[in-house]
C-alpha positions as protocol buffer text, in pm:
chain_id: "A"
residue {
  index: 1
  type: UNK
  ca { x: 5087 y: 22576 z: 10487 }
}
residue {
  index: 2
  type: UNK
  ca { x: 5008 y: 22770 z: 10804 }
}
residue {
  index: 3
  type: UNK
  ca { x: 4649 y: 22845 z: 10877 }
}
residue {
  index: 4
  type: UNK
  ca { x: 4496 y: 23045 z: 11157 }
}
residue {
  index: 5
  type: UNK
  ca { x: 4120 y: 23039 z: 11187 }
}
residue {
  index: 6
  type: UNK
  ca { x: 3894 y: 23218 z: 11433 }
}
residue {
  index: 7
  type: UNK
  ca { x: 3535 y: 23141 z: 11523 }
}
residue {
  index: 8
  type: UNK
  ca { x: 3274 y: 23236 z: 11779 }
}
residue {
  index: 9
  type: UNK
  ca { x: 3189 y: 23593 z: 11698 }
}
residue {
  index: 10
  type: UNK
  ca { x: 2837 y: 23724 z: 11692 }
}
residue {
  index: 11
  type: UNK
  ca { x: 2591 y: 23982 z: 11819 }
}
residue {
  index: 12
  type: UNK
  ca { x: 2526 y: 24013 z: 12190 }
}
residue {
  index: 13
  type: UNK
  ca { x: 2365 y: 24258 z: 12424 }
}
residue {
  index: 14
  type: UNK
  ca { x: 2569 y: 24462 z: 12668 }
}
residue {
  index: 15
  type: UNK
  ca { x: 2650 y: 24257 z: 12975 }
}
residue {
  index: 16
  type: UNK
  ca { x: 2647 y: 23931 z: 12780 }
}
residue {
  index: 17
  type: UNK
  ca { x: 2923 y: 23687 z: 12701 }
}
residue {
  index: 18
  type: UNK
  ca { x: 3093 y: 23536 z: 12399 }
}
residue {
  index: 19
  type: UNK
  ca { x: 3370 y: 23278 z: 12359 }
}
residue {
  index: 20
  type: UNK
  ca { x: 3608 y: 23305 z: 12068 }
}
residue {
  index: 21
  type: UNK
  ca { x: 3819 y: 23018 z: 11945 }
}
residue {
  index: 22
  type: UNK
  ca { x: 4132 y: 23016 z: 11732 }
}
residue {
  index: 23
  type: UNK
  ca { x: 4310 y: 22716 z: 11579 }
}
residue {
  index: 24
  type: UNK
  ca { x: 4660 y: 22739 z: 11436 }
}
residue {
  index: 25
  type: UNK
  ca { x: 4775 y: 22456 z: 11211 }
}
residue {
  index: 26
  type: UNK
  ca { x: 5073 y: 22379 z: 10988 }
}
residue {
  index: 27
  type: UNK
  ca { x: 5327 y: 22553 z: 11208 }
}
residue {
  index: 28
  type: UNK
  ca { x: 5657 y: 22367 z: 11196 }
}
residue {
  index: 29
  type: UNK
  ca { x: 5847 y: 22529 z: 11480 }
}
residue {
  index: 30
  type: UNK
  ca { x: 5720 y: 22596 z: 11829 }
}
residue {
  index: 31
  type: UNK
  ca { x: 5461 y: 22863 z: 11906 }
}
residue {
  index: 32
  type: UNK
  ca { x: 5601 y: 23137 z: 12123 }
}
residue {
  index: 33
  type: UNK
  ca { x: 5271 y: 23312 z: 12185 }
}
residue {
  index: 34
  type: UNK
  ca { x: 4916 y: 23342 z: 12068 }
}
residue {
  index: 35
  type: UNK
  ca { x: 4738 y: 23675 z: 12086 }
}
residue {
  index: 36
  type: UNK
  ca { x: 4400 y: 23832 z: 12026 }
}
residue {
  index: 37
  type: UNK
  ca { x: 4374 y: 24175 z: 11865 }
}
residue {
  index: 38
  type: UNK
  ca { x: 4067 y: 24378 z: 11779 }
}
residue {
  index: 39
  type: UNK
  ca { x: 3994 y: 24657 z: 11542 }
}
residue {
  index: 40
  type: UNK
  ca { x: 3693 y: 24885 z: 11542 }
}
residue {
  index: 41
  type: UNK
  ca { x: 3600 y: 25085 z: 11229 }
}
residue {
  index: 42
  type: UNK
  ca { x: 3827 y: 25387 z: 11196 }
}
residue {
  index: 43
  type: UNK
  ca { x: 4060 y: 25266 z: 11470 }
}
residue {
  index: 44
  type: UNK
  ca { x: 4395 y: 25098 z: 11470 }
}
residue {
  index: 45
  type: UNK
  ca { x: 4426 y: 24733 z: 11555 }
}
residue {
  index: 46
  type: UNK
  ca { x: 4493 y: 24692 z: 11927 }
}
residue {
  index: 47
  type: UNK
  ca { x: 4630 y: 24404 z: 12131 }
}
residue {
  index: 48
  type: UNK
  ca { x: 4368 y: 24263 z: 12369 }
}
residue {
  index: 49
  type: UNK
  ca { x: 4522 y: 23954 z: 12525 }
}
residue {
  index: 50
  type: UNK
  ca { x: 4835 y: 23740 z: 12509 }
}
residue {
  index: 51
  type: UNK
  ca { x: 4923 y: 23390 z: 12621 }
}
residue {
  index: 52
  type: UNK
  ca { x: 5287 y: 23286 z: 12608 }
}
residue {
  index: 53
  type: UNK
  ca { x: 5434 y: 22942 z: 12560 }
}
residue {
  index: 54
  type: UNK
  ca { x: 5501 y: 22942 z: 12932 }
}
residue {
  index: 55
  type: UNK
  ca { x: 5132 y: 22996 z: 13005 }
}
residue {
  index: 56
  type: UNK
  ca { x: 5171 y: 23351 z: 13127 }
}
residue {
  index: 57
  type: UNK
  ca { x: 4892 y: 23581 z: 13024 }
}
residue {
  index: 58
  type: UNK
  ca { x: 4865 y: 23955 z: 12965 }
}
residue {
  index: 59
  type: UNK
  ca { x: 4563 y: 24177 z: 12909 }
}
residue {
  index: 60
  type: UNK
  ca { x: 4485 y: 24525 z: 12778 }
}
residue {
  index: 61
  type: UNK
  ca { x: 4370 y: 24740 z: 13067 }
}
residue {
  index: 62
  type: UNK
  ca { x: 4009 y: 24787 z: 12953 }
}
residue {
  index: 63
  type: UNK
  ca { x: 3944 y: 24412 z: 12936 }
}
residue {
  index: 64
  type: UNK
  ca { x: 4128 y: 24301 z: 13246 }
}
residue {
  index: 65
  type: UNK
  ca { x: 3894 y: 24118 z: 13481 }
}
residue {
  index: 66
  type: UNK
  ca { x: 3634 y: 24066 z: 13203 }
}
residue {
  index: 67
  type: UNK
  ca { x: 3825 y: 23865 z: 12939 }
}
residue {
  index: 68
  type: UNK
  ca { x: 4018 y: 23544 z: 12990 }
}
residue {
  index: 69
  type: UNK
  ca { x: 4262 y: 23392 z: 12739 }
}
residue {
  index: 70
  type: UNK
  ca { x: 4335 y: 23022 z: 12763 }
}
residue {
  index: 71
  type: UNK
  ca { x: 4458 y: 22734 z: 12546 }
}
residue {
  index: 72
  type: UNK
  ca { x: 4411 y: 22366 z: 12511 }
}
residue {
  index: 73
  type: UNK
  ca { x: 4661 y: 22106 z: 12618 }
}
residue {
  index: 74
  type: UNK
  ca { x: 4804 y: 22083 z: 12267 }
}
residue {
  index: 75
  type: UNK
  ca { x: 4863 y: 22456 z: 12279 }
}
residue {
  index: 76
  type: UNK
  ca { x: 4769 y: 22525 z: 11919 }
}
residue {
  index: 77
  type: UNK
  ca { x: 4413 y: 22626 z: 12006 }
}
residue {
  index: 78
  type: UNK
  ca { x: 4342 y: 22938 z: 12207 }
}
residue {
  index: 79
  type: UNK
  ca { x: 4019 y: 23076 z: 12347 }
}
residue {
  index: 80
  type: UNK
  ca { x: 3904 y: 23418 z: 12453 }
}
residue {
  index: 81
  type: UNK
  ca { x: 3618 y: 23416 z: 12703 }
}
residue {
  index: 82
  type: UNK
  ca { x: 3460 y: 23759 z: 12703 }
}
residue {
  index: 83
  type: UNK
  ca { x: 3219 y: 23845 z: 12986 }
}
residue {
  index: 84
  type: UNK
  ca { x: 3038 y: 24166 z: 13082 }
}
residue {
  index: 85
  type: UNK
  ca { x: 3068 y: 24284 z: 12728 }
}
residue {
  index: 86
  type: UNK
  ca { x: 3036 y: 24657 z: 12651 }
}
residue {
  index: 87
  type: UNK
  ca { x: 2944 y: 24837 z: 12327 }
}
residue {
  index: 88
  type: UNK
  ca { x: 3303 y: 24961 z: 12308 }
}
residue {
  index: 89
  type: UNK
  ca { x: 3418 y: 24596 z: 12275 }
}
residue {
  index: 90
  type: UNK
  ca { x: 3262 y: 24591 z: 11929 }
}
residue {
  index: 91
  type: UNK
  ca { x: 3502 y: 24518 z: 11648 }
}
residue {
  index: 92
  type: UNK
  ca { x: 3668 y: 24257 z: 11438 }
}
residue {
  index: 93
  type: UNK
  ca { x: 3873 y: 24021 z: 11653 }
}
residue {
  index: 94
  type: UNK
  ca { x: 4189 y: 23875 z: 11499 }
}
residue {
  index: 95
  type: UNK
  ca { x: 4393 y: 23582 z: 11623 }
}
residue {
  index: 96
  type: UNK
  ca { x: 4772 y: 23600 z: 11587 }
}
residue {
  index: 97
  type: UNK
  ca { x: 5013 y: 23312 z: 11623 }
}
residue {
  index: 98
  type: UNK
  ca { x: 5376 y: 23404 z: 11676 }
}
residue {
  index: 99
  type: UNK
  ca { x: 5614 y: 23115 z: 11607 }
}
residue {
  index: 100
  type: UNK
  ca { x: 5983 y: 23053 z: 11570 }
}
residue {
  index: 101
  type: UNK
  ca { x: 6099 y: 23084 z: 11211 }
}
residue {
  index: 102
  type: UNK
  ca { x: 6441 y: 22924 z: 11258 }
}
residue {
  index: 103
  type: UNK
  ca { x: 6683 y: 22802 z: 11525 }
}
residue {
  index: 104
  type: UNK
  ca { x: 6841 y: 23150 z: 11544 }
}
residue {
  index: 105
  type: UNK
  ca { x: 6529 y: 23283 z: 11715 }
}
residue {
  index: 106
  type: UNK
  ca { x: 6365 y: 23479 z: 11436 }
}
residue {
  index: 107
  type: UNK
  ca { x: 5986 y: 23483 z: 11456 }
}
residue {
  index: 108
  type: UNK
  ca { x: 5699 y: 23482 z: 11214 }
}
residue {
  index: 109
  type: UNK
  ca { x: 5350 y: 23620 z: 11272 }
}
residue {
  index: 110
  type: UNK
  ca { x: 5049 y: 23446 z: 11130 }
}
residue {
  index: 111
  type: UNK
  ca { x: 4702 y: 23602 z: 11118 }
}
residue {
  index: 112
  type: UNK
  ca { x: 4349 y: 23480 z: 11087 }
}
residue {
  index: 113
  type: UNK
  ca { x: 4082 y: 23655 z: 10882 }
}
residue {
  index: 114
  type: UNK
  ca { x: 3902 y: 23784 z: 11188 }
}
residue {
  index: 115
  type: UNK
  ca { x: 3561 y: 23731 z: 11345 }
}
residue {
  index: 116
  type: UNK
  ca { x: 3308 y: 24006 z: 11407 }
}
residue {
  index: 117
  type: UNK
  ca { x: 3189 y: 24086 z: 11758 }
}
residue {
  index: 118
  type: UNK
  ca { x: 2900 y: 24335 z: 11794 }
}
residue {
  index: 119
  type: UNK
  ca { x: 2778 y: 24444 z: 12136 }
}
residue {
  index: 120
  type: UNK
  ca { x: 2448 y: 24631 z: 12137 }
}
residue {
  index: 121
  type: UNK
  ca { x: 2355 y: 24876 z: 12407 }
}
């Protein structure tokens, strides 16, 4: 059974830092990517950061230079280091693991339950 679990959320003042962690377990085929999304109340879920199997990383424009996505050597744990936090970074942060579903290249997406990040002004 696949499980994706986030941790590390909390309340922080503007300008502060938080580090989120995400562990994916039970995935049979290889991970193609792990991603962080966030969702603020009343807003759609948005992609924040991506790390590919190759190690390449991508960031949403508003977090570039402030957030860093990384992974451990086993590649099933990913981190999101968030610095210089702003009130607009407030939301529920979700981890997504995208993995191969079969040898034909189909993919499955697995989601965690989310962790709350609140940045006070």
